[in-house]
Amino acid sequence: MKKHDAVATLAALAQDSRLDVFRLLVEAGPDGMLAGQVAAALGLPPNTLTFHFDRLREAGLVTVRREGRSMIYAARFETMHALVAYLTDHCCQGRPELCKPGPGNATRLSAARKPERVSG
Amino acid sequence: MKKHDAVATLAALAQDSRLDVFRLLVEAGPDGMLAGQVAAALGLPPNTLTFHFDRLREAGLVTVRREGRSMIYAARFETMHALVAYLTDHCCQGRPELCKPGPGNATRLSAARKPERVSG
DNA sequence: AAAACATTTCAATAACTATTGAAATGTGAA
DNA sequence: TTCACATTTCAATAGTTATTGAAATGTTTT
């Protein structure tokens, strides 16, 4: 995955309704869901939903196919995994044990906040 | 991780310069980098960089600490891993083998493109 | 204390994104 | 062929985000 694609994929997911849509489709699995089912599940108007489906599709995160009058959307897990790989690759200068998930590796939280401006 | 945080984290990463910054810090590892080093590596003006650091920090993706006149920024791997978990959790109605990465699981690409409008 | 340095703040502007109502398209049923 | 249904397109608008120059802050050196 190239940087441009990674940004597009992240942008596609960085929106309330779209994240809901995508996670619903991830939960649904490879068979996907009817557009109307998604609309009903999330309470989104059909034109708004089309707009968001388009963004997800352009980012390669979902596929569509027609079935009768309905459209069936499904998550593309491949893209999701590629994004994860893009984010986590090359970490820690070749010593990935420094940033692997799990216990015993809690990030130092003492520096989580920005040192506040003091004077005025 | 809650939905609101996931959207914030994704939005923080969904921008060219910020994705560059974050990946540079991921590569640098837990010790982080001087703000000036990041600016030099990416060719960003300092005020622009501050803007992006702020977004990354608000999303919990980086920490800052001061050292002399410099600020040292470091990636927060914990947040990155939480995001990945948020995206991939609950997939495929409890049958995660359907969406795990790896060969033998290529997504059906036949439906990757939207059926085009035909008439005019 | 003054100068130099690294970074942040502020205010203005340009560019992008989401939402909506109304109309159109493609498909299936009567 | 007419009607109903599911979804998409279009155009307008409101809201958000990135970038920039100029000024300010906090720290170290002289």
PDB file of C-alpha atoms (C1' of nucleotides) in Angstrom:
ATOM      1  CA  MET A   1       0.000   0.000   0.000  1.00  0.00           C
ATOM      2  CA  LYS A   2       1.247   3.456  -0.932  1.00  0.00           C
ATOM      3  CA  LYS A   3       0.964   6.566   1.145  1.00  0.00           C
ATOM      4  CA  HIS A   4      -1.713   8.090  -1.029  1.00  0.00           C
ATOM      5  CA  ASP A   5      -3.885   5.008  -0.601  1.00  0.00           C
ATOM      6  CA  ALA A   6      -3.280   4.903   3.120  1.00  0.00           C
ATOM      7  CA  VAL A   7      -4.425   8.503   3.520  1.00  0.00           C
ATOM      8  CA  ALA A   8      -7.492   7.810   1.385  1.00  0.00           C
ATOM      9  CA  THR A   9      -8.352   4.716   3.397  1.00  0.00           C
ATOM     10  CA  LEU A  10      -7.915   6.502   6.704  1.00  0.00           C
ATOM     11  CA  ALA A  11      -9.979   9.450   5.506  1.00  0.00           C
ATOM     12  CA  ALA A  12     -12.716   7.100   4.398  1.00  0.00           C
ATOM     13  CA  LEU A  13     -12.899   5.617   7.874  1.00  0.00           C
ATOM     14  CA  ALA A  14     -12.485   8.916   9.721  1.00  0.00           C
ATOM     15  CA  GLN A  15     -16.138   9.824   9.745  1.00  0.00           C
ATOM     16  CA  ASP A  16     -18.869   8.762  12.125  1.00  0.00           C
ATOM     17  CA  SER A  17     -21.375   7.315   9.689  1.00  0.00           C
ATOM     18  CA  ARG A  18     -18.763   5.668   7.492  1.00  0.00           C
ATOM     19  CA  LEU A  19     -17.028   4.037  10.419  1.00  0.00           C
ATOM     20  CA  ASP A  20     -20.402   2.678  11.505  1.00  0.00           C
ATOM     21  CA  VAL A  21     -21.103   1.422   8.004  1.00  0.00           C
ATOM     22  CA  PHE A  22     -17.744  -0.230   7.660  1.00  0.00           C
ATOM     23  CA  ARG A  23     -17.883  -1.920  11.034  1.00  0.00           C
ATOM     24  CA  LEU A  24     -21.371  -3.140  10.320  1.00  0.00           C
ATOM     25  CA  LEU A  25     -20.076  -4.685   7.104  1.00  0.00           C
ATOM     26  CA  VAL A  26     -17.044  -6.128   8.870  1.00  0.00           C
ATOM     27  CA  GLU A  27     -19.409  -7.738  11.322  1.00  0.00           C
ATOM     28  CA  ALA A  28     -21.638  -8.993   8.531  1.00  0.00           C
ATOM     29  CA  GLY A  29     -18.745 -10.799   6.852  1.00  0.00           C
ATOM     30  CA  PRO A  30     -17.962 -11.567   3.208  1.00  0.00           C
ATOM     31  CA  ASP A  31     -21.564 -11.949   2.085  1.00  0.00           C
ATOM     32  CA  GLY A  32     -22.270  -8.310   2.804  1.00  0.00           C
ATOM     33  CA  MET A  33     -25.585  -6.542   3.338  1.00  0.00           C
ATOM     34  CA  LEU A  34     -28.288  -4.889   1.274  1.00  0.00           C
ATOM     35  CA  ALA A  35     -27.904  -1.119   1.131  1.00  0.00           C
ATOM     36  CA  GLY A  36     -31.385  -0.858   2.547  1.00  0.00           C
ATOM     37  CA  GLN A  37     -30.483  -3.026   5.510  1.00  0.00           C
ATOM     38  CA  VAL A  38     -27.554  -0.767   6.271  1.00  0.00           C
ATOM     39  CA  ALA A  39     -29.761   2.299   5.960  1.00  0.00           C
ATOM     40  CA  ALA A  40     -32.298   0.772   8.333  1.00  0.00           C
ATOM     41  CA  ALA A  41     -29.685  -0.397  10.816  1.00  0.00           C
ATOM     42  CA  LEU A  42     -28.031   3.008  11.055  1.00  0.00           C
ATOM     43  CA  GLY A  43     -30.961   5.321  10.379  1.00  0.00           C
ATOM     44  CA  LEU A  44     -29.324   7.078   7.442  1.00  0.00           C
ATOM     45  CA  PRO A  45     -31.196   8.613   4.484  1.00  0.00           C
ATOM     46  CA  PRO A  46     -30.500   6.772   1.234  1.00  0.00           C
ATOM     47  CA  ASN A  47     -28.749   9.598  -0.578  1.00  0.00           C
ATOM     48  CA  THR A  48     -26.474  10.266   2.376  1.00  0.00           C
ATOM     49  CA  LEU A  49     -25.668   6.594   2.534  1.00  0.00           C
ATOM     50  CA  THR A  50     -24.808   6.489  -1.164  1.00  0.00           C
ATOM     51  CA  PHE A  51     -22.389   9.347  -0.616  1.00  0.00           C
ATOM     52  CA  HIS A  52     -20.623   7.434   2.129  1.00  0.00           C
ATOM     53  CA  PHE A  53     -20.631   4.126   0.272  1.00  0.00           C
ATOM     54  CA  ASP A  54     -18.938   5.920  -2.619  1.00  0.00           C
ATOM     55  CA  ARG A  55     -16.140   7.152  -0.368  1.00  0.00           C
ATOM     56  CA  LEU A  56     -15.647   3.690   1.094  1.00  0.00           C
ATOM     57  CA  ARG A  57     -15.640   2.152  -2.343  1.00  0.00           C
ATOM     58  CA  GLU A  58     -13.179   4.667  -3.775  1.00  0.00           C
ATOM     59  CA  ALA A  59     -10.890   3.809  -0.891  1.00  0.00           C
ATOM     60  CA  GLY A  60     -11.191   0.110  -1.701  1.00  0.00           C
ATOM     61  CA  LEU A  61     -12.833  -0.672   1.609  1.00  0.00           C
ATOM     62  CA  VAL A  62     -16.051  -2.107   0.215  1.00  0.00           C
ATOM     63  CA  THR A  63     -17.363  -3.824  -2.888  1.00  0.00           C
ATOM     64  CA  VAL A  64     -20.807  -3.568  -4.455  1.00  0.00           C
ATOM     65  CA  ARG A  65     -22.860  -5.867  -6.544  1.00  0.00           C
ATOM     66  CA  ARG A  66     -26.418  -5.643  -7.736  1.00  0.00           C
ATOM     67  CA  GLU A  67     -29.083  -8.157  -6.827  1.00  0.00           C
ATOM     68  CA  GLY A  68     -32.458  -7.339  -8.307  1.00  0.00           C
ATOM     69  CA  ARG A  69     -33.319  -3.797  -7.369  1.00  0.00           C
ATOM     70  CA  SER A  70     -30.990  -3.860  -4.372  1.00  0.00           C
ATOM     71  CA  MET A  71     -27.298  -3.234  -4.051  1.00  0.00           C
ATOM     72  CA  ILE A  72     -25.214  -5.451  -1.809  1.00  0.00           C
ATOM     73  CA  TYR A  73     -22.196  -3.942  -0.123  1.00  0.00           C
ATOM     74  CA  ALA A  74     -19.448  -5.985   1.509  1.00  0.00           C
ATOM     75  CA  ALA A  75     -16.262  -5.099   3.384  1.00  0.00           C
ATOM     76  CA  ARG A  76     -12.906  -5.657   1.719  1.00  0.00           C
ATOM     77  CA  PHE A  77     -10.830  -7.139   4.503  1.00  0.00           C
ATOM     78  CA  GLU A  78      -7.721  -7.181   2.364  1.00  0.00           C
ATOM     79  CA  THR A  79      -7.621  -3.385   2.335  1.00  0.00           C
ATOM     80  CA  MET A  80      -8.159  -3.205   6.053  1.00  0.00           C
ATOM     81  CA  HIS A  81      -5.214  -5.527   6.657  1.00  0.00           C
ATOM     82  CA  ALA A  82      -3.028  -3.602   4.229  1.00  0.00           C
ATOM     83  CA  LEU A  83      -3.751  -0.422   6.137  1.00  0.00           C
ATOM     84  CA  VAL A  84      -2.818  -2.013   9.437  1.00  0.00           C
ATOM     85  CA  ALA A  85       0.427  -3.232   7.901  1.00  0.00           C
ATOM     86  CA  TYR A  86       1.173   0.210   6.521  1.00  0.00           C
ATOM     87  CA  LEU A  87       0.784   1.801   9.936  1.00  0.00           C
ATOM     88  CA  THR A  88       2.797  -0.707  11.887  1.00  0.00           C
ATOM     89  CA  ASP A  89       5.564  -1.529   9.425  1.00  0.00           C
ATOM     90  CA  HIS A  90       9.165  -0.564   9.984  1.00  0.00           C
ATOM     91  CA  CYS A  91       8.558   0.303  13.598  1.00  0.00           C
ATOM     92  CA  CYS A  92      11.295   0.977  16.113  1.00  0.00           C
ATOM     93  CA  GLN A  93      14.191   0.726  13.672  1.00  0.00           C
ATOM     94  CA  GLY A  94      13.962  -3.021  13.326  1.00  0.00           C
ATOM     95  CA  ARG A  95      13.323  -3.818  16.985  1.00  0.00           C
ATOM     96  CA  PRO A  96       9.566  -4.347  16.899  1.00  0.00           C
ATOM     97  CA  GLU A  97       9.530  -5.813  20.405  1.00  0.00           C
ATOM     98  CA  LEU A  98       9.711  -2.195  21.585  1.00  0.00           C
ATOM     99  CA  CYS A  99       6.246  -1.425  20.265  1.00  0.00           C
ATOM    100  CA  LYS A 100       4.355  -4.728  20.216  1.00  0.00           C
ATOM    101  CA  PRO A 101       0.956  -4.754  21.890  1.00  0.00           C
ATOM    102  CA  GLY A 102       0.350  -6.405  25.229  1.00  0.00           C
ATOM    103  CA  PRO A 103       1.191  -5.954  28.927  1.00  0.00           C
ATOM    104  CA  GLY A 104       4.556  -4.890  30.198  1.00  0.00           C
ATOM    105  CA  ASN A 105       4.722  -2.269  27.508  1.00  0.00           C
ATOM    106  CA  ALA A 106       2.531   0.531  28.785  1.00  0.00           C
ATOM    107  CA  THR A 107       3.421   3.802  27.145  1.00  0.00           C
ATOM    108  CA  ARG A 108       4.975   6.330  29.472  1.00  0.00           C
ATOM    109  CA  LEU A 109       1.958   8.475  30.238  1.00  0.00           C
ATOM    110  CA  SER A 110       3.861  11.134  32.140  1.00  0.00           C
ATOM    111  CA  ALA A 111       4.335  13.015  28.898  1.00  0.00           C
ATOM    112  CA  ALA A 112       0.877  12.524  27.457  1.00  0.00           C
ATOM    113  CA  ARG A 113      -0.171  16.126  28.017  1.00  0.00           C
ATOM    114  CA  LYS A 114       1.448  19.105  26.475  1.00  0.00           C
ATOM    115  CA  PRO A 115       3.376  21.216  28.942  1.00  0.00           C
ATOM    116  CA  GLU A 116       0.979  24.066  29.537  1.00  0.00           C
ATOM    117  CA  ARG A 117       1.759  27.661  28.908  1.00  0.00           C
ATOM    118  CA  VAL A 118       2.467  29.258  32.270  1.00  0.00           C
ATOM    119  CA  SER A 119       2.797  33.018  32.113  1.00  0.00           C
ATOM    120  CA  GLY A 120       0.368  35.567  30.661  1.00  0.00           C
TER     121      GLY A 120
ATOM    122  CA  MET B   1     -11.564   2.356  22.549  1.00  0.00           C
ATOM    123  CA  LYS B   2     -14.859   4.128  21.892  1.00  0.00           C
ATOM    124  CA  LYS B   3     -16.184   5.170  18.541  1.00  0.00           C
ATOM    125  CA  HIS B   4     -15.537   8.847  19.126  1.00  0.00           C
ATOM    126  CA  ASP B   5     -11.875   8.133  19.865  1.00  0.00           C
ATOM    127  CA  ALA B   6     -11.555   5.870  16.863  1.00  0.00           C
ATOM    128  CA  VAL B   7     -12.870   8.575  14.539  1.00  0.00           C
ATOM    129  CA  ALA B   8     -10.523  11.120  16.113  1.00  0.00           C
ATOM    130  CA  THR B   9      -7.554   8.798  15.752  1.00  0.00           C
ATOM    131  CA  LEU B  10      -8.370   7.992  12.141  1.00  0.00           C
ATOM    132  CA  ALA B  11      -8.879  11.667  11.324  1.00  0.00           C
ATOM    133  CA  ALA B  12      -5.550  12.486  12.898  1.00  0.00           C
ATOM    134  CA  LEU B  13      -3.821   9.999  10.625  1.00  0.00           C
ATOM    135  CA  ALA B  14      -5.854  10.823   7.528  1.00  0.00           C
ATOM    136  CA  GLN B  15      -3.657  13.648   6.340  1.00  0.00           C
ATOM    137  CA  ASP B  16      -0.484  13.555   4.313  1.00  0.00           C
ATOM    138  CA  SER B  17       1.853  15.428   6.608  1.00  0.00           C
ATOM    139  CA  ARG B  18       0.493  13.883   9.778  1.00  0.00           C
ATOM    140  CA  LEU B  19       0.749  10.369   8.447  1.00  0.00           C
ATOM    141  CA  ASP B  20       4.363  11.115   7.521  1.00  0.00           C
ATOM    142  CA  VAL B  21       5.034  12.503  10.980  1.00  0.00           C
ATOM    143  CA  PHE B  22       3.449   9.566  12.728  1.00  0.00           C
ATOM    144  CA  ARG B  23       5.254   6.973  10.654  1.00  0.00           C
ATOM    145  CA  LEU B  24       8.529   8.749  11.188  1.00  0.00           C
ATOM    146  CA  LEU B  25       7.916   8.587  14.934  1.00  0.00           C
ATOM    147  CA  VAL B  26       6.857   4.949  14.721  1.00  0.00           C
ATOM    148  CA  GLU B  27      10.095   4.241  12.974  1.00  0.00           C
ATOM    149  CA  ALA B  28      12.050   6.247  15.515  1.00  0.00           C
ATOM    150  CA  GLY B  29      10.672   4.176  18.391  1.00  0.00           C
ATOM    151  CA  PRO B  30       9.879   5.022  22.019  1.00  0.00           C
ATOM    152  CA  ASP B  31      12.635   7.589  22.459  1.00  0.00           C
ATOM    153  CA  GLY B  32      11.035   9.882  19.922  1.00  0.00           C
ATOM    154  CA  MET B  33      12.533  12.748  17.965  1.00  0.00           C
ATOM    155  CA  LEU B  34      13.171  16.445  18.388  1.00  0.00           C
ATOM    156  CA  ALA B  35      10.482  18.574  16.738  1.00  0.00           C
ATOM    157  CA  GLY B  36      13.212  20.206  14.716  1.00  0.00           C
ATOM    158  CA  GLN B  37      14.463  16.863  13.443  1.00  0.00           C
ATOM    159  CA  VAL B  38      10.955  16.045  12.266  1.00  0.00           C
ATOM    160  CA  ALA B  39      10.660  19.438  10.595  1.00  0.00           C
ATOM    161  CA  ALA B  40      13.964  18.923   8.829  1.00  0.00           C
ATOM    162  CA  ALA B  41      13.177  15.353   7.788  1.00  0.00           C
ATOM    163  CA  LEU B  42       9.841  16.297   6.263  1.00  0.00           C
ATOM    164  CA  GLY B  43      10.492  19.851   5.140  1.00  0.00           C
ATOM    165  CA  LEU B  44       7.605  21.348   7.077  1.00  0.00           C
ATOM    166  CA  PRO B  45       7.505  24.899   8.463  1.00  0.00           C
ATOM    167  CA  PRO B  46       7.542  24.934  12.269  1.00  0.00           C
ATOM    168  CA  ASN B  47       4.117  26.454  12.783  1.00  0.00           C
ATOM    169  CA  THR B  48       2.514  23.987  10.397  1.00  0.00           C
ATOM    170  CA  LEU B  49       4.235  21.176  12.219  1.00  0.00           C
ATOM    171  CA  THR B  50       2.956  22.395  15.577  1.00  0.00           C
ATOM    172  CA  PHE B  51      -0.568  22.362  14.175  1.00  0.00           C
ATOM    173  CA  HIS B  52      -0.202  18.741  13.131  1.00  0.00           C
ATOM    174  CA  PHE B  53       1.533  17.653  16.317  1.00  0.00           C
ATOM    175  CA  ASP B  54      -1.398  19.095  18.236  1.00  0.00           C
ATOM    176  CA  ARG B  55      -3.883  17.000  16.286  1.00  0.00           C
ATOM    177  CA  LEU B  56      -1.810  13.872  16.814  1.00  0.00           C
ATOM    178  CA  ARG B  57      -1.496  14.612  20.494  1.00  0.00           C
ATOM    179  CA  GLU B  58      -5.203  15.307  20.966  1.00  0.00           C
ATOM    180  CA  ALA B  59      -5.859  11.934  19.367  1.00  0.00           C
ATOM    181  CA  GLY B  60      -3.486  10.273  21.803  1.00  0.00           C
ATOM    182  CA  LEU B  61      -1.104   9.216  19.055  1.00  0.00           C
ATOM    183  CA  VAL B  62       1.964  11.048  20.311  1.00  0.00           C
ATOM    184  CA  THR B  63       3.443  12.341  23.535  1.00  0.00           C
ATOM    185  CA  VAL B  64       5.617  15.409  24.063  1.00  0.00           C
ATOM    186  CA  ARG B  65       8.226  16.329  26.565  1.00  0.00           C
ATOM    187  CA  ARG B  66      10.557  19.252  26.774  1.00  0.00           C
ATOM    188  CA  GLU B  67      14.318  18.924  26.698  1.00  0.00           C
ATOM    189  CA  GLY B  68      16.095  22.214  26.883  1.00  0.00           C
ATOM    190  CA  ARG B  69      14.707  24.465  24.183  1.00  0.00           C
ATOM    191  CA  SER B  70      13.516  21.527  22.136  1.00  0.00           C
ATOM    192  CA  MET B  71      10.380  19.447  22.307  1.00  0.00           C
ATOM    193  CA  ILE B  72      10.630  15.703  21.885  1.00  0.00           C
ATOM    194  CA  TYR B  73       7.699  13.924  20.295  1.00  0.00           C
ATOM    195  CA  ALA B  74       7.195  10.161  20.443  1.00  0.00           C
ATOM    196  CA  ALA B  75       4.570   7.789  19.027  1.00  0.00           C
ATOM    197  CA  ARG B  76       2.080   6.191  21.407  1.00  0.00           C
ATOM    198  CA  PHE B  77       1.971   2.606  20.151  1.00  0.00           C
ATOM    199  CA  GLU B  78      -0.773   1.701  22.604  1.00  0.00           C
ATOM    200  CA  THR B  79      -3.224   3.950  20.789  1.00  0.00           C
ATOM    201  CA  MET B  80      -2.220   2.570  17.430  1.00  0.00           C
ATOM    202  CA  HIS B  81      -2.872  -0.970  18.621  1.00  0.00           C
ATOM    203  CA  ALA B  82      -6.203   0.017  20.153  1.00  0.00           C
ATOM    204  CA  LEU B  83      -7.282   1.454  16.823  1.00  0.00           C
ATOM    205  CA  VAL B  84      -6.356  -1.700  14.972  1.00  0.00           C
ATOM    206  CA  ALA B  85      -8.341  -3.733  17.492  1.00  0.00           C
ATOM    207  CA  TYR B  86     -11.330  -1.432  17.120  1.00  0.00           C
ATOM    208  CA  LEU B  87     -11.357  -1.893  13.361  1.00  0.00           C
ATOM    209  CA  THR B  88     -10.952  -5.638  13.312  1.00  0.00           C
ATOM    210  CA  ASP B  89     -13.022  -6.641  16.337  1.00  0.00           C
ATOM    211  CA  HIS B  90     -16.266  -8.556  16.064  1.00  0.00           C
ATOM    212  CA  CYS B  91     -15.639  -9.429  12.458  1.00  0.00           C
ATOM    213  CA  CYS B  92     -17.657 -11.967  10.514  1.00  0.00           C
ATOM    214  CA  GLN B  93     -20.155 -12.728  13.247  1.00  0.00           C
ATOM    215  CA  GLY B  94     -17.716 -14.664  15.372  1.00  0.00           C
ATOM    216  CA  ARG B  95     -16.016 -16.554  12.526  1.00  0.00           C
ATOM    217  CA  PRO B  96     -12.847 -14.479  12.161  1.00  0.00           C
ATOM    218  CA  GLU B  97     -11.231 -17.052   9.906  1.00  0.00           C
ATOM    219  CA  LEU B  98     -13.398 -15.572   7.163  1.00  0.00           C
ATOM    220  CA  CYS B  99     -11.541 -12.274   7.261  1.00  0.00           C
ATOM    221  CA  LYS B 100      -8.067 -13.049   8.554  1.00  0.00           C
ATOM    222  CA  PRO B 101      -5.138 -11.789   6.509  1.00  0.00           C
ATOM    223  CA  GLY B 102      -2.995 -14.060   4.394  1.00  0.00           C
ATOM    224  CA  PRO B 103      -3.177 -16.086   1.182  1.00  0.00           C
ATOM    225  CA  GLY B 104      -6.138 -18.192   0.186  1.00  0.00           C
ATOM    226  CA  ASN B 105      -8.439 -15.412   1.199  1.00  0.00           C
ATOM    227  CA  ALA B 106      -8.300 -12.953  -1.670  1.00  0.00           C
ATOM    228  CA  THR B 107     -11.334 -10.728  -1.703  1.00  0.00           C
ATOM    229  CA  ARG B 108     -13.617 -11.261  -4.656  1.00  0.00           C
ATOM    230  CA  LEU B 109     -12.487  -8.455  -6.889  1.00  0.00           C
ATOM    231  CA  SER B 110     -15.191  -8.919  -9.485  1.00  0.00           C
ATOM    232  CA  ALA B 111     -17.356  -6.492  -7.585  1.00  0.00           C
ATOM    233  CA  ALA B 112     -14.721  -3.907  -6.786  1.00  0.00           C
ATOM    234  CA  ARG B 113     -16.071  -1.356  -9.218  1.00  0.00           C
ATOM    235  CA  LYS B 114     -19.449   0.184  -9.090  1.00  0.00           C
ATOM    236  CA  PRO B 115     -21.741  -0.954 -11.892  1.00  0.00           C
ATOM    237  CA  GLU B 116     -21.567   2.016 -14.203  1.00  0.00           C
ATOM    238  CA  ARG B 117     -24.499   3.995 -15.312  1.00  0.00           C
ATOM    239  CA  VAL B 118     -25.258   2.932 -18.850  1.00  0.00           C
ATOM    240  CA  SER B 119     -27.859   5.089 -20.547  1.00  0.00           C
ATOM    241  CA  GLY B 120     -27.814   8.858 -21.034  1.00  0.00           C
TER     242      GLY B 120
ATOM    243  C1'  DA C   1      20.366  41.835  30.346  1.00  0.00           C
ATOM    244  C1'  DA C   2      20.515  41.110  25.576  1.00  0.00           C
ATOM    245  C1'  DA C   3      20.779  38.050  21.748  1.00  0.00           C
ATOM    246  C1'  DA C   4      19.937  33.691  19.634  1.00  0.00           C
ATOM    247  C1'  DC C   5      17.275  29.645  19.160  1.00  0.00           C
ATOM    248  C1'  DA C   6      13.295  26.262  19.072  1.00  0.00           C
ATOM    249  C1'  DT C   7       8.756  26.126  19.132  1.00  0.00           C
ATOM    250  C1'  DT C   8       4.015  27.879  19.766  1.00  0.00           C
ATOM    251  C1'  DT C   9       0.102  31.106  19.256  1.00  0.00           C
ATOM    252  C1'  DC C  10      -2.990  33.967  16.657  1.00  0.00           C
ATOM    253  C1'  DA C  11      -5.812  35.554  12.838  1.00  0.00           C
ATOM    254  C1'  DA C  12      -6.963  35.270   8.113  1.00  0.00           C
ATOM    255  C1'  DT C  13      -7.871  32.705   4.081  1.00  0.00           C
ATOM    256  C1'  DA C  14      -8.420  28.947   0.842  1.00  0.00           C
ATOM    257  C1'  DA C  15      -9.866  24.306   0.120  1.00  0.00           C
ATOM    258  C1'  DC C  16     -12.468  20.389   1.275  1.00  0.00           C
ATOM    259  C1'  DT C  17     -16.456  17.493   3.202  1.00  0.00           C
ATOM    260  C1'  DA C  18     -21.066  16.251   4.807  1.00  0.00           C
ATOM    261  C1'  DT C  19     -25.914  16.878   4.520  1.00  0.00           C
ATOM    262  C1'  DT C  20     -30.197  17.794   2.352  1.00  0.00           C
ATOM    263  C1'  DG C  21     -34.267  18.063  -0.936  1.00  0.00           C
ATOM    264  C1'  DA C  22     -35.665  17.215  -5.375  1.00  0.00           C
ATOM    265  C1'  DA C  23     -35.278  14.764  -9.505  1.00  0.00           C
ATOM    266  C1'  DA C  24     -33.590  10.806 -12.072  1.00  0.00           C
ATOM    267  C1'  DT C  25     -32.238   5.899 -12.940  1.00  0.00           C
ATOM    268  C1'  DG C  26     -32.651   0.945 -13.128  1.00  0.00           C
ATOM    269  C1'  DT C  27     -35.301  -3.117 -11.840  1.00  0.00           C
ATOM    270  C1'  DG C  28     -39.332  -5.910 -10.866  1.00  0.00           C
ATOM    271  C1'  DA C  29     -44.418  -6.506 -10.417  1.00  0.00           C
ATOM    272  C1'  DA C  30     -49.241  -5.770 -11.929  1.00  0.00           C
TER     273       DA C  30
ATOM    274  C1'  DT D   1     -46.926  -0.072 -20.209  1.00  0.00           C
ATOM    275  C1'  DT D   2     -47.726   1.726 -15.932  1.00  0.00           C
ATOM    276  C1'  DC D   3     -46.644   1.643 -11.167  1.00  0.00           C
ATOM    277  C1'  DA D   4     -43.852   0.844  -7.167  1.00  0.00           C
ATOM    278  C1'  DC D   5     -39.424   0.203  -5.146  1.00  0.00           C
ATOM    279  C1'  DA D   6     -34.340   0.702  -4.125  1.00  0.00           C
ATOM    280  C1'  DT D   7     -30.809   3.406  -4.946  1.00  0.00           C
ATOM    281  C1'  DT D   8     -28.203   7.133  -7.200  1.00  0.00           C
ATOM    282  C1'  DT D   9     -27.385  11.803  -9.087  1.00  0.00           C
ATOM    283  C1'  DC D  10     -27.377  16.735  -8.856  1.00  0.00           C
ATOM    284  C1'  DA D  11     -27.010  21.346  -6.911  1.00  0.00           C
ATOM    285  C1'  DA D  12     -26.914  24.212  -2.963  1.00  0.00           C
ATOM    286  C1'  DT D  13     -25.371  25.136   1.627  1.00  0.00           C
ATOM    287  C1'  DA D  14     -23.168  24.848   6.102  1.00  0.00           C
ATOM    288  C1'  DG D  15     -19.365  23.391   8.579  1.00  0.00           C
ATOM    289  C1'  DT D  16     -14.612  21.797   9.085  1.00  0.00           C
ATOM    290  C1'  DT D  17      -9.588  21.674   8.149  1.00  0.00           C
ATOM    291  C1'  DA D  18      -4.929  23.022   6.415  1.00  0.00           C
ATOM    292  C1'  DT D  19      -1.696  26.605   5.486  1.00  0.00           C
ATOM    293  C1'  DT D  20       0.593  30.912   6.074  1.00  0.00           C
ATOM    294  C1'  DG D  21       2.860  35.226   7.956  1.00  0.00           C
ATOM    295  C1'  DA D  22       3.656  37.736  11.882  1.00  0.00           C
ATOM    296  C1'  DA D  23       4.144  38.023  16.647  1.00  0.00           C
ATOM    297  C1'  DA D  24       4.898  35.809  21.087  1.00  0.00           C
ATOM    298  C1'  DT D  25       6.849  32.402  24.487  1.00  0.00           C
ATOM    299  C1'  DG D  26      10.267  29.802  26.961  1.00  0.00           C
ATOM    300  C1'  DT D  27      15.099  28.397  27.153  1.00  0.00           C
ATOM    301  C1'  DT D  28      20.038  28.763  26.733  1.00  0.00           C
ATOM    302  C1'  DT D  29      24.230  31.369  25.687  1.00  0.00           C
ATOM    303  C1'  DT D  30      27.034  35.473  25.860  1.00  0.00           C
TER     304       DT D  30
END
